[in-house]
Amino acid sequence: MPYEPPTHRVERSLRATTGAKIVAGVDEVGRGAWAGPVTVCAAITGLRRPPEGLTDSKLLAPKRRAELAGVLEGWVTAHALGHASPQEIDKLGMTASLRLAAVRALELLPVRPDAVILDGKHNYLGSPWQVRTVIKGDQSCVAVSAASVLAKVRRDAMMAELGLEWPDFDFVGNAGYPSPVHRAALEKLGPTAHHRMSWAYWDALPRWQHLKVVRSWTGREEPESEGQLGFDF
Protein backbone atom coordinates (compact mmCIF):
# COMPACT_ATOMS: atom_id res chain seq x y z
CA MET A 1 0.00 0.00 0.00
CA PRO A 2 1.49 3.38 -0.97
CA TYR A 3 2.09 5.89 1.79
CA GLU A 4 3.44 9.40 2.10
CA PRO A 5 7.08 9.43 3.22
CA PRO A 6 7.89 11.19 6.50
CA THR A 7 9.23 14.73 6.45
CA HIS A 8 11.12 17.19 8.66
CA ARG A 9 8.17 19.60 8.80
CA VAL A 10 7.60 19.33 12.56
CA GLU A 11 11.30 19.51 13.33
CA ARG A 12 11.67 22.62 11.17
CA SER A 13 8.69 24.16 12.97
CA LEU A 14 10.24 23.45 16.37
CA ARG A 15 13.52 24.96 15.28
CA ALA A 16 11.80 28.08 13.98
CA THR A 17 9.42 28.64 16.90
CA THR A 18 11.50 27.55 19.88
CA GLY A 19 15.09 27.96 18.74
CA ALA A 20 15.77 24.26 19.30
CA LYS A 21 18.89 23.09 17.52
CA ILE A 22 18.83 19.42 18.49
CA VAL A 23 15.49 17.63 18.13
CA ALA A 24 14.91 13.97 19.01
CA GLY A 25 12.10 11.77 17.78
CA VAL A 26 10.71 9.36 20.37
CA ASP A 27 8.52 6.30 19.87
CA GLU A 28 7.61 3.24 21.91
CA VAL A 29 6.81 -0.41 21.33
CA GLY A 30 5.37 -3.04 23.63
CA ARG A 31 2.58 -1.03 25.22
CA GLY A 32 -0.12 -3.60 24.45
CA ALA A 33 1.95 -6.73 25.05
CA TRP A 34 1.23 -9.28 27.77
CA ALA A 35 4.90 -10.07 28.30
CA GLY A 36 8.24 -8.32 28.01
CA PRO A 37 9.31 -4.72 28.52
CA VAL A 38 7.99 -1.55 27.03
CA THR A 39 10.80 -0.16 24.89
CA VAL A 40 11.37 3.45 23.85
CA CYS A 41 13.82 4.72 21.25
CA ALA A 42 15.06 8.30 21.00
CA ALA A 43 16.60 9.18 17.63
CA ILE A 44 18.31 12.31 16.34
CA THR A 45 18.45 12.58 12.57
CA GLY A 46 19.08 16.20 11.66
CA LEU A 47 17.50 17.40 8.42
CA ARG A 48 19.06 14.95 5.98
CA ARG A 49 17.07 13.02 3.40
CA PRO A 50 15.87 9.78 5.06
CA PRO A 51 16.57 6.29 3.73
CA GLU A 52 14.21 5.07 1.05
CA GLY A 53 11.08 3.40 2.42
CA LEU A 54 11.24 4.81 5.94
CA THR A 55 7.85 4.84 7.66
CA ASP A 56 6.06 3.59 10.77
CA SER A 57 7.48 0.18 11.71
CA LYS A 58 3.99 -1.35 11.78
CA LEU A 59 3.64 -0.75 8.04
CA LEU A 60 6.79 -2.68 7.20
CA ALA A 61 7.22 -6.41 6.70
CA PRO A 62 9.57 -7.95 9.30
CA LYS A 63 12.37 -8.60 6.80
CA ARG A 64 12.22 -5.08 5.38
CA ARG A 65 12.01 -3.61 8.88
CA ALA A 66 15.16 -5.43 9.95
CA GLU A 67 16.99 -4.35 6.80
CA LEU A 68 15.96 -0.74 7.34
CA ALA A 69 17.04 -0.84 11.00
CA GLY A 70 20.51 -1.89 9.88
CA VAL A 71 20.64 1.12 7.55
CA LEU A 72 19.27 3.49 10.20
CA GLU A 73 21.87 2.51 12.78
CA GLY A 74 24.54 4.00 10.55
CA TRP A 75 22.40 6.84 9.19
CA VAL A 76 20.99 8.53 12.30
CA THR A 77 23.09 11.15 14.05
CA ALA A 78 22.49 9.34 17.36
CA HIS A 79 19.99 7.00 18.93
CA ALA A 80 19.46 5.22 22.25
CA LEU A 81 16.97 2.77 23.71
CA GLY A 82 15.37 2.63 27.14
CA HIS A 83 13.27 -0.12 28.67
CA ALA A 84 10.82 -0.51 31.54
CA SER A 85 10.52 -4.06 32.83
CA PRO A 86 7.29 -5.98 33.44
CA GLN A 87 7.88 -5.57 37.18
CA GLU A 88 8.20 -1.79 36.79
CA ILE A 89 5.04 -1.73 34.68
CA ASP A 90 3.19 -3.65 37.40
CA LYS A 91 4.46 -1.26 40.07
CA LEU A 92 4.14 2.06 38.26
CA GLY A 93 1.49 1.61 35.58
CA MET A 94 1.98 2.11 31.86
CA THR A 95 2.09 5.91 31.69
CA ALA A 96 4.83 6.20 34.31
CA SER A 97 6.68 3.26 32.79
CA LEU A 98 6.66 4.91 29.37
CA ARG A 99 8.14 8.03 30.92
CA LEU A 100 10.78 5.96 32.73
CA ALA A 101 11.82 4.18 29.53
CA ALA A 102 11.80 7.42 27.52
CA VAL A 103 13.95 9.27 30.06
CA ARG A 104 16.39 6.36 30.10
CA ALA A 105 16.67 6.55 26.31
CA LEU A 106 17.03 10.33 26.20
CA GLU A 107 19.66 10.35 28.93
CA LEU A 108 21.72 7.76 27.04
CA LEU A 109 22.01 10.03 23.99
CA PRO A 110 25.46 11.61 23.61
CA VAL A 111 23.84 15.07 23.50
CA ARG A 112 20.77 16.38 25.29
CA PRO A 113 17.97 17.31 22.87
CA ASP A 114 16.55 20.82 23.02
CA ALA A 115 13.14 19.45 22.04
CA VAL A 116 11.38 16.12 21.61
CA ILE A 117 8.81 15.00 19.05
CA LEU A 118 6.63 12.39 20.75
CA ASP A 119 4.41 10.03 18.80
CA GLY A 120 0.72 10.15 19.75
CA LYS A 121 -1.51 12.67 21.49
CA HIS A 122 -0.49 12.08 25.12
CA ASN A 123 2.60 13.78 26.54
CA TYR A 124 3.74 11.06 28.92
CA LEU A 125 7.22 12.60 29.09
CA GLY A 126 6.47 15.98 30.66
CA SER A 127 8.77 18.48 32.35
CA PRO A 128 11.59 19.40 32.01
CA TRP A 129 11.54 18.18 28.42
CA GLN A 130 10.15 20.45 25.72
CA VAL A 131 7.71 18.17 23.93
CA ARG A 132 5.66 18.37 20.73
CA THR A 133 3.14 15.53 20.41
CA VAL A 134 2.20 14.44 16.90
CA ILE A 135 -0.59 11.96 16.14
CA LYS A 136 0.80 9.35 13.73
CA GLY A 137 4.20 10.95 14.10
CA ASP A 138 5.70 7.54 13.39
CA GLN A 139 4.42 7.95 9.83
CA SER A 140 4.86 11.69 9.30
CA CYS A 141 8.08 12.67 11.13
CA VAL A 142 11.47 11.37 10.01
CA ALA A 143 13.04 11.15 13.48
CA VAL A 144 9.97 9.46 15.00
CA SER A 145 9.77 6.99 12.10
CA ALA A 146 13.41 6.11 12.64
CA ALA A 147 12.80 5.66 16.37
CA SER A 148 9.78 3.47 15.60
CA VAL A 149 11.77 1.07 13.43
CA LEU A 150 14.77 0.88 15.75
CA ALA A 151 12.60 0.28 18.83
CA LYS A 152 10.50 -2.41 17.16
CA VAL A 153 13.44 -4.37 15.77
CA ARG A 154 15.36 -4.26 19.06
CA ARG A 155 12.40 -5.33 21.19
CA ASP A 156 11.46 -8.11 18.76
CA ALA A 157 15.02 -9.41 19.02
CA MET A 158 14.85 -9.32 22.82
CA MET A 159 11.59 -11.28 22.80
CA ALA A 160 12.99 -13.79 20.31
CA GLU A 161 15.84 -14.45 22.75
CA LEU A 162 13.28 -15.07 25.51
CA GLY A 163 11.45 -17.36 23.12
CA LEU A 164 14.41 -19.73 23.14
CA GLU A 165 13.91 -20.16 26.88
CA TRP A 166 10.10 -20.28 26.74
CA PRO A 167 9.22 -21.90 23.37
CA ASP A 168 5.62 -22.78 24.33
CA PHE A 169 4.69 -19.08 24.41
CA ASP A 170 5.91 -18.38 20.84
CA PHE A 171 7.58 -15.11 21.81
CA VAL A 172 9.48 -15.39 18.52
CA GLY A 173 6.21 -15.11 16.62
CA ASN A 174 4.13 -12.82 18.82
CA ALA A 175 6.82 -10.72 20.60
CA GLY A 176 4.84 -11.06 23.83
CA TYR A 177 1.59 -9.72 22.36
CA PRO A 178 -1.79 -11.47 22.57
CA SER A 179 -2.15 -14.50 20.30
CA PRO A 180 -3.97 -17.86 20.46
CA VAL A 181 -0.71 -19.73 21.13
CA HIS A 182 0.26 -17.27 23.84
CA ARG A 183 -3.06 -17.62 25.60
CA ALA A 184 -3.03 -21.43 25.37
CA ALA A 185 0.43 -21.51 26.96
CA LEU A 186 -0.70 -19.21 29.75
CA GLU A 187 -3.72 -21.39 30.48
CA LYS A 188 -1.57 -24.53 30.58
CA LEU A 189 1.68 -23.32 32.16
CA GLY A 190 0.89 -20.06 33.93
CA PRO A 191 3.02 -16.92 33.78
CA THR A 192 6.75 -16.57 33.33
CA ALA A 193 8.89 -13.98 35.08
CA HIS A 194 8.45 -11.85 31.95
CA HIS A 195 4.67 -11.46 32.14
CA ARG A 196 2.86 -8.36 33.35
CA MET A 197 0.95 -9.54 36.38
CA SER A 198 -1.31 -6.57 37.15
CA TRP A 199 -3.25 -6.54 33.90
CA ALA A 200 -6.88 -7.38 33.26
CA TYR A 201 -6.25 -10.39 31.01
CA TRP A 202 -5.59 -12.49 34.12
CA ASP A 203 -9.29 -12.13 34.99
CA ALA A 204 -10.06 -14.41 32.03
CA LEU A 205 -7.55 -17.06 33.20
CA PRO A 206 -9.19 -18.35 36.40
CA ARG A 207 -6.60 -21.06 37.08
CA TRP A 208 -3.91 -18.42 37.59
CA GLN A 209 -5.97 -15.44 38.68
CA HIS A 210 -4.70 -15.78 42.25
CA LEU A 211 -1.27 -14.67 40.99
CA LYS A 212 -2.56 -11.37 39.66
CA VAL A 213 -0.86 -8.36 41.24
CA VAL A 214 -3.23 -5.82 42.72
CA ARG A 215 -1.86 -2.33 42.35
CA SER A 216 -3.16 1.02 43.55
CA TRP A 217 -3.78 2.94 40.35
CA THR A 218 -2.42 6.46 40.55
CA GLY A 219 -4.12 7.73 37.45
CA ARG A 220 -6.20 6.72 34.50
CA GLU A 221 -4.46 4.30 32.17
CA GLU A 222 -5.12 4.17 28.46
CA PRO A 223 -7.43 1.19 27.68
CA GLU A 224 -4.96 -0.62 25.43
CA SER A 225 -2.33 -0.59 28.15
CA GLU A 226 -4.31 -2.93 30.39
CA GLY A 227 -3.81 -5.98 28.19
CA GLN A 228 -7.40 -7.23 28.16
CA LEU A 229 -8.57 -10.30 26.26
CA GLY A 230 -10.43 -8.20 23.74
CA PHE A 231 -10.33 -10.43 20.66
CA ASP A 232 -11.54 -13.79 19.40
CA PHE A 233 -9.38 -16.90 19.30
PDB file of C-alpha atoms in Angstrom, residues 1-173:
ATOM      1  CA  MET A   1       0.000   0.000   0.000  1.00  0.00           C
ATOM      2  CA  PRO A   2       1.493   3.377  -0.970  1.00  0.00           C
ATOM      3  CA  TYR A   3       2.088   5.887   1.787  1.00  0.00           C
ATOM      4  CA  GLU A   4       3.440   9.399   2.100  1.00  0.00           C
ATOM      5  CA  PRO A   5       7.083   9.432   3.217  1.00  0.00           C
ATOM      6  CA  PRO A   6       7.891  11.189   6.499  1.00  0.00           C
ATOM      7  CA  THR A   7       9.234  14.732   6.453  1.00  0.00           C
ATOM      8  CA  HIS A   8      11.116  17.190   8.657  1.00  0.00           C
ATOM      9  CA  ARG A   9       8.173  19.601   8.800  1.00  0.00           C
ATOM     10  CA  VAL A  10       7.598  19.333  12.558  1.00  0.00           C
ATOM     11  CA  GLU A  11      11.298  19.510  13.332  1.00  0.00           C
ATOM     12  CA  ARG A  12      11.667  22.619  11.171  1.00  0.00           C
ATOM     13  CA  SER A  13       8.694  24.156  12.971  1.00  0.00           C
ATOM     14  CA  LEU A  14      10.242  23.453  16.373  1.00  0.00           C
ATOM     15  CA  ARG A  15      13.519  24.957  15.284  1.00  0.00           C
ATOM     16  CA  ALA A  16      11.801  28.075  13.978  1.00  0.00           C
ATOM     17  CA  THR A  17       9.417  28.644  16.897  1.00  0.00           C
ATOM     18  CA  THR A  18      11.500  27.550  19.878  1.00  0.00           C
ATOM     19  CA  GLY A  19      15.088  27.960  18.744  1.00  0.00           C
ATOM     20  CA  ALA A  20      15.771  24.262  19.296  1.00  0.00           C
ATOM     21  CA  LYS A  21      18.892  23.085  17.523  1.00  0.00           C
ATOM     22  CA  ILE A  22      18.830  19.422  18.493  1.00  0.00           C
ATOM     23  CA  VAL A  23      15.488  17.630  18.132  1.00  0.00           C
ATOM     24  CA  ALA A  24      14.914  13.972  19.013  1.00  0.00           C
ATOM     25  CA  GLY A  25      12.101  11.773  17.777  1.00  0.00           C
ATOM     26  CA  VAL A  26      10.707   9.361  20.365  1.00  0.00           C
ATOM     27  CA  ASP A  27       8.520   6.296  19.874  1.00  0.00           C
ATOM     28  CA  GLU A  28       7.608   3.239  21.910  1.00  0.00           C
ATOM     29  CA  VAL A  29       6.814  -0.408  21.328  1.00  0.00           C
ATOM     30  CA  GLY A  30       5.370  -3.041  23.628  1.00  0.00           C
ATOM     31  CA  ARG A  31       2.576  -1.026  25.216  1.00  0.00           C
ATOM     32  CA  GLY A  32      -0.116  -3.595  24.449  1.00  0.00           C
ATOM     33  CA  ALA A  33       1.948  -6.735  25.045  1.00  0.00           C
ATOM     34  CA  TRP A  34       1.227  -9.281  27.765  1.00  0.00           C
ATOM     35  CA  ALA A  35       4.901 -10.065  28.302  1.00  0.00           C
ATOM     36  CA  GLY A  36       8.237  -8.320  28.007  1.00  0.00           C
ATOM     37  CA  PRO A  37       9.312  -4.721  28.523  1.00  0.00           C
ATOM     38  CA  VAL A  38       7.988  -1.552  27.031  1.00  0.00           C
ATOM     39  CA  THR A  39      10.800  -0.157  24.888  1.00  0.00           C
ATOM     40  CA  VAL A  40      11.369   3.452  23.848  1.00  0.00           C
ATOM     41  CA  CYS A  41      13.823   4.723  21.250  1.00  0.00           C
ATOM     42  CA  ALA A  42      15.059   8.297  21.001  1.00  0.00           C
ATOM     43  CA  ALA A  43      16.597   9.176  17.630  1.00  0.00           C
ATOM     44  CA  ILE A  44      18.309  12.314  16.345  1.00  0.00           C
ATOM     45  CA  THR A  45      18.449  12.577  12.565  1.00  0.00           C
ATOM     46  CA  GLY A  46      19.081  16.201  11.656  1.00  0.00           C
ATOM     47  CA  LEU A  47      17.501  17.404   8.421  1.00  0.00           C
ATOM     48  CA  ARG A  48      19.060  14.953   5.985  1.00  0.00           C
ATOM     49  CA  ARG A  49      17.070  13.017   3.397  1.00  0.00           C
ATOM     50  CA  PRO A  50      15.866   9.785   5.059  1.00  0.00           C
ATOM     51  CA  PRO A  51      16.569   6.287   3.734  1.00  0.00           C
ATOM     52  CA  GLU A  52      14.208   5.065   1.048  1.00  0.00           C
ATOM     53  CA  GLY A  53      11.080   3.404   2.418  1.00  0.00           C
ATOM     54  CA  LEU A  54      11.244   4.813   5.941  1.00  0.00           C
ATOM     55  CA  THR A  55       7.851   4.838   7.657  1.00  0.00           C
ATOM     56  CA  ASP A  56       6.056   3.585  10.765  1.00  0.00           C
ATOM     57  CA  SER A  57       7.482   0.184  11.706  1.00  0.00           C
ATOM     58  CA  LYS A  58       3.986  -1.346  11.783  1.00  0.00           C
ATOM     59  CA  LEU A  59       3.639  -0.746   8.039  1.00  0.00           C
ATOM     60  CA  LEU A  60       6.792  -2.682   7.198  1.00  0.00           C
ATOM     61  CA  ALA A  61       7.224  -6.409   6.704  1.00  0.00           C
ATOM     62  CA  PRO A  62       9.570  -7.947   9.304  1.00  0.00           C
ATOM     63  CA  LYS A  63      12.374  -8.600   6.801  1.00  0.00           C
ATOM     64  CA  ARG A  64      12.223  -5.077   5.383  1.00  0.00           C
ATOM     65  CA  ARG A  65      12.007  -3.609   8.885  1.00  0.00           C
ATOM     66  CA  ALA A  66      15.165  -5.435   9.951  1.00  0.00           C
ATOM     67  CA  GLU A  67      16.991  -4.347   6.800  1.00  0.00           C
ATOM     68  CA  LEU A  68      15.955  -0.740   7.342  1.00  0.00           C
ATOM     69  CA  ALA A  69      17.035  -0.837  11.001  1.00  0.00           C
ATOM     70  CA  GLY A  70      20.506  -1.888   9.879  1.00  0.00           C
ATOM     71  CA  VAL A  71      20.640   1.120   7.552  1.00  0.00           C
ATOM     72  CA  LEU A  72      19.273   3.488  10.197  1.00  0.00           C
ATOM     73  CA  GLU A  73      21.873   2.515  12.783  1.00  0.00           C
ATOM     74  CA  GLY A  74      24.541   3.999  10.547  1.00  0.00           C
ATOM     75  CA  TRP A  75      22.400   6.841   9.188  1.00  0.00           C
ATOM     76  CA  VAL A  76      20.992   8.529  12.303  1.00  0.00           C
ATOM     77  CA  THR A  77      23.088  11.148  14.053  1.00  0.00           C
ATOM     78  CA  ALA A  78      22.489   9.343  17.357  1.00  0.00           C
ATOM     79  CA  HIS A  79      19.995   6.998  18.933  1.00  0.00           C
ATOM     80  CA  ALA A  80      19.465   5.220  22.249  1.00  0.00           C
ATOM     81  CA  LEU A  81      16.971   2.774  23.710  1.00  0.00           C
ATOM     82  CA  GLY A  82      15.374   2.634  27.138  1.00  0.00           C
ATOM     83  CA  HIS A  83      13.268  -0.118  28.670  1.00  0.00           C
ATOM     84  CA  ALA A  84      10.822  -0.510  31.535  1.00  0.00           C
ATOM     85  CA  SER A  85      10.521  -4.061  32.828  1.00  0.00           C
ATOM     86  CA  PRO A  86       7.285  -5.978  33.444  1.00  0.00           C
ATOM     87  CA  GLN A  87       7.879  -5.565  37.180  1.00  0.00           C
ATOM     88  CA  GLU A  88       8.202  -1.791  36.787  1.00  0.00           C
ATOM     89  CA  ILE A  89       5.040  -1.732  34.679  1.00  0.00           C
ATOM     90  CA  ASP A  90       3.187  -3.649  37.397  1.00  0.00           C
ATOM     91  CA  LYS A  91       4.461  -1.265  40.070  1.00  0.00           C
ATOM     92  CA  LEU A  92       4.142   2.061  38.258  1.00  0.00           C
ATOM     93  CA  GLY A  93       1.492   1.608  35.576  1.00  0.00           C
ATOM     94  CA  MET A  94       1.983   2.107  31.858  1.00  0.00           C
ATOM     95  CA  THR A  95       2.089   5.909  31.689  1.00  0.00           C
ATOM     96  CA  ALA A  96       4.828   6.205  34.310  1.00  0.00           C
ATOM     97  CA  SER A  97       6.680   3.264  32.786  1.00  0.00           C
ATOM     98  CA  LEU A  98       6.657   4.911  29.371  1.00  0.00           C
ATOM     99  CA  ARG A  99       8.139   8.027  30.918  1.00  0.00           C
ATOM    100  CA  LEU A 100      10.782   5.961  32.730  1.00  0.00           C
ATOM    101  CA  ALA A 101      11.822   4.177  29.533  1.00  0.00           C
ATOM    102  CA  ALA A 102      11.803   7.420  27.521  1.00  0.00           C
ATOM    103  CA  VAL A 103      13.946   9.271  30.062  1.00  0.00           C
ATOM    104  CA  ARG A 104      16.390   6.364  30.105  1.00  0.00           C
ATOM    105  CA  ALA A 105      16.666   6.550  26.312  1.00  0.00           C
ATOM    106  CA  LEU A 106      17.032  10.326  26.198  1.00  0.00           C
ATOM    107  CA  GLU A 107      19.664  10.349  28.930  1.00  0.00           C
ATOM    108  CA  LEU A 108      21.718   7.763  27.040  1.00  0.00           C
ATOM    109  CA  LEU A 109      22.012  10.030  23.989  1.00  0.00           C
ATOM    110  CA  PRO A 110      25.461  11.613  23.614  1.00  0.00           C
ATOM    111  CA  VAL A 111      23.839  15.070  23.501  1.00  0.00           C
ATOM    112  CA  ARG A 112      20.771  16.378  25.292  1.00  0.00           C
ATOM    113  CA  PRO A 113      17.972  17.307  22.873  1.00  0.00           C
ATOM    114  CA  ASP A 114      16.555  20.824  23.022  1.00  0.00           C
ATOM    115  CA  ALA A 115      13.136  19.453  22.044  1.00  0.00           C
ATOM    116  CA  VAL A 116      11.382  16.117  21.613  1.00  0.00           C
ATOM    117  CA  ILE A 117       8.808  15.000  19.054  1.00  0.00           C
ATOM    118  CA  LEU A 118       6.633  12.393  20.751  1.00  0.00           C
ATOM    119  CA  ASP A 119       4.414  10.026  18.798  1.00  0.00           C
ATOM    120  CA  GLY A 120       0.724  10.153  19.753  1.00  0.00           C
ATOM    121  CA  LYS A 121      -1.508  12.673  21.490  1.00  0.00           C
ATOM    122  CA  HIS A 122      -0.485  12.078  25.115  1.00  0.00           C
ATOM    123  CA  ASN A 123       2.598  13.779  26.536  1.00  0.00           C
ATOM    124  CA  TYR A 124       3.736  11.060  28.915  1.00  0.00           C
ATOM    125  CA  LEU A 125       7.219  12.600  29.095  1.00  0.00           C
ATOM    126  CA  GLY A 126       6.466  15.980  30.665  1.00  0.00           C
ATOM    127  CA  SER A 127       8.772  18.478  32.354  1.00  0.00           C
ATOM    128  CA  PRO A 128      11.594  19.398  32.014  1.00  0.00           C
ATOM    129  CA  TRP A 129      11.537  18.175  28.420  1.00  0.00           C
ATOM    130  CA  GLN A 130      10.150  20.450  25.722  1.00  0.00           C
ATOM    131  CA  VAL A 131       7.712  18.169  23.928  1.00  0.00           C
ATOM    132  CA  ARG A 132       5.655  18.368  20.735  1.00  0.00           C
ATOM    133  CA  THR A 133       3.136  15.531  20.411  1.00  0.00           C
ATOM    134  CA  VAL A 134       2.196  14.441  16.897  1.00  0.00           C
ATOM    135  CA  ILE A 135      -0.589  11.963  16.142  1.00  0.00           C
ATOM    136  CA  LYS A 136       0.801   9.350  13.728  1.00  0.00           C
ATOM    137  CA  GLY A 137       4.196  10.954  14.105  1.00  0.00           C
ATOM    138  CA  ASP A 138       5.700   7.543  13.389  1.00  0.00           C
ATOM    139  CA  GLN A 139       4.415   7.951   9.832  1.00  0.00           C
ATOM    140  CA  SER A 140       4.860  11.688   9.295  1.00  0.00           C
ATOM    141  CA  CYS A 141       8.081  12.675  11.128  1.00  0.00           C
ATOM    142  CA  VAL A 142      11.472  11.371  10.011  1.00  0.00           C
ATOM    143  CA  ALA A 143      13.037  11.152  13.483  1.00  0.00           C
ATOM    144  CA  VAL A 144       9.969   9.457  14.996  1.00  0.00           C
ATOM    145  CA  SER A 145       9.770   6.985  12.104  1.00  0.00           C
ATOM    146  CA  ALA A 146      13.413   6.115  12.637  1.00  0.00           C
ATOM    147  CA  ALA A 147      12.803   5.656  16.368  1.00  0.00           C
ATOM    148  CA  SER A 148       9.780   3.472  15.596  1.00  0.00           C
ATOM    149  CA  VAL A 149      11.766   1.068  13.432  1.00  0.00           C
ATOM    150  CA  LEU A 150      14.775   0.879  15.751  1.00  0.00           C
ATOM    151  CA  ALA A 151      12.603   0.282  18.832  1.00  0.00           C
ATOM    152  CA  LYS A 152      10.500  -2.409  17.162  1.00  0.00           C
ATOM    153  CA  VAL A 153      13.444  -4.367  15.771  1.00  0.00           C
ATOM    154  CA  ARG A 154      15.356  -4.262  19.063  1.00  0.00           C
ATOM    155  CA  ARG A 155      12.398  -5.326  21.195  1.00  0.00           C
ATOM    156  CA  ASP A 156      11.458  -8.112  18.761  1.00  0.00           C
ATOM    157  CA  ALA A 157      15.023  -9.407  19.023  1.00  0.00           C
ATOM    158  CA  MET A 158      14.850  -9.319  22.820  1.00  0.00           C
ATOM    159  CA  MET A 159      11.590 -11.282  22.797  1.00  0.00           C
ATOM    160  CA  ALA A 160      12.991 -13.791  20.306  1.00  0.00           C
ATOM    161  CA  GLU A 161      15.835 -14.448  22.749  1.00  0.00           C
ATOM    162  CA  LEU A 162      13.283 -15.067  25.512  1.00  0.00           C
ATOM    163  CA  GLY A 163      11.454 -17.360  23.117  1.00  0.00           C
ATOM    164  CA  LEU A 164      14.409 -19.732  23.141  1.00  0.00           C
ATOM    165  CA  GLU A 165      13.912 -20.158  26.880  1.00  0.00           C
ATOM    166  CA  TRP A 166      10.103 -20.281  26.737  1.00  0.00           C
ATOM    167  CA  PRO A 167       9.219 -21.897  23.374  1.00  0.00           C
ATOM    168  CA  ASP A 168       5.625 -22.775  24.329  1.00  0.00           C
ATOM    169  CA  PHE A 169       4.690 -19.078  24.409  1.00  0.00           C
ATOM    170  CA  ASP A 170       5.910 -18.378  20.843  1.00  0.00           C
ATOM    171  CA  PHE A 171       7.584 -15.111  21.807  1.00  0.00           C
ATOM    172  CA  VAL A 172       9.481 -15.392  18.520  1.00  0.00           C
ATOM    173  CA  GLY A 173       6.214 -15.108  16.618  1.00  0.00           C
TER     174      GLY A 173
END
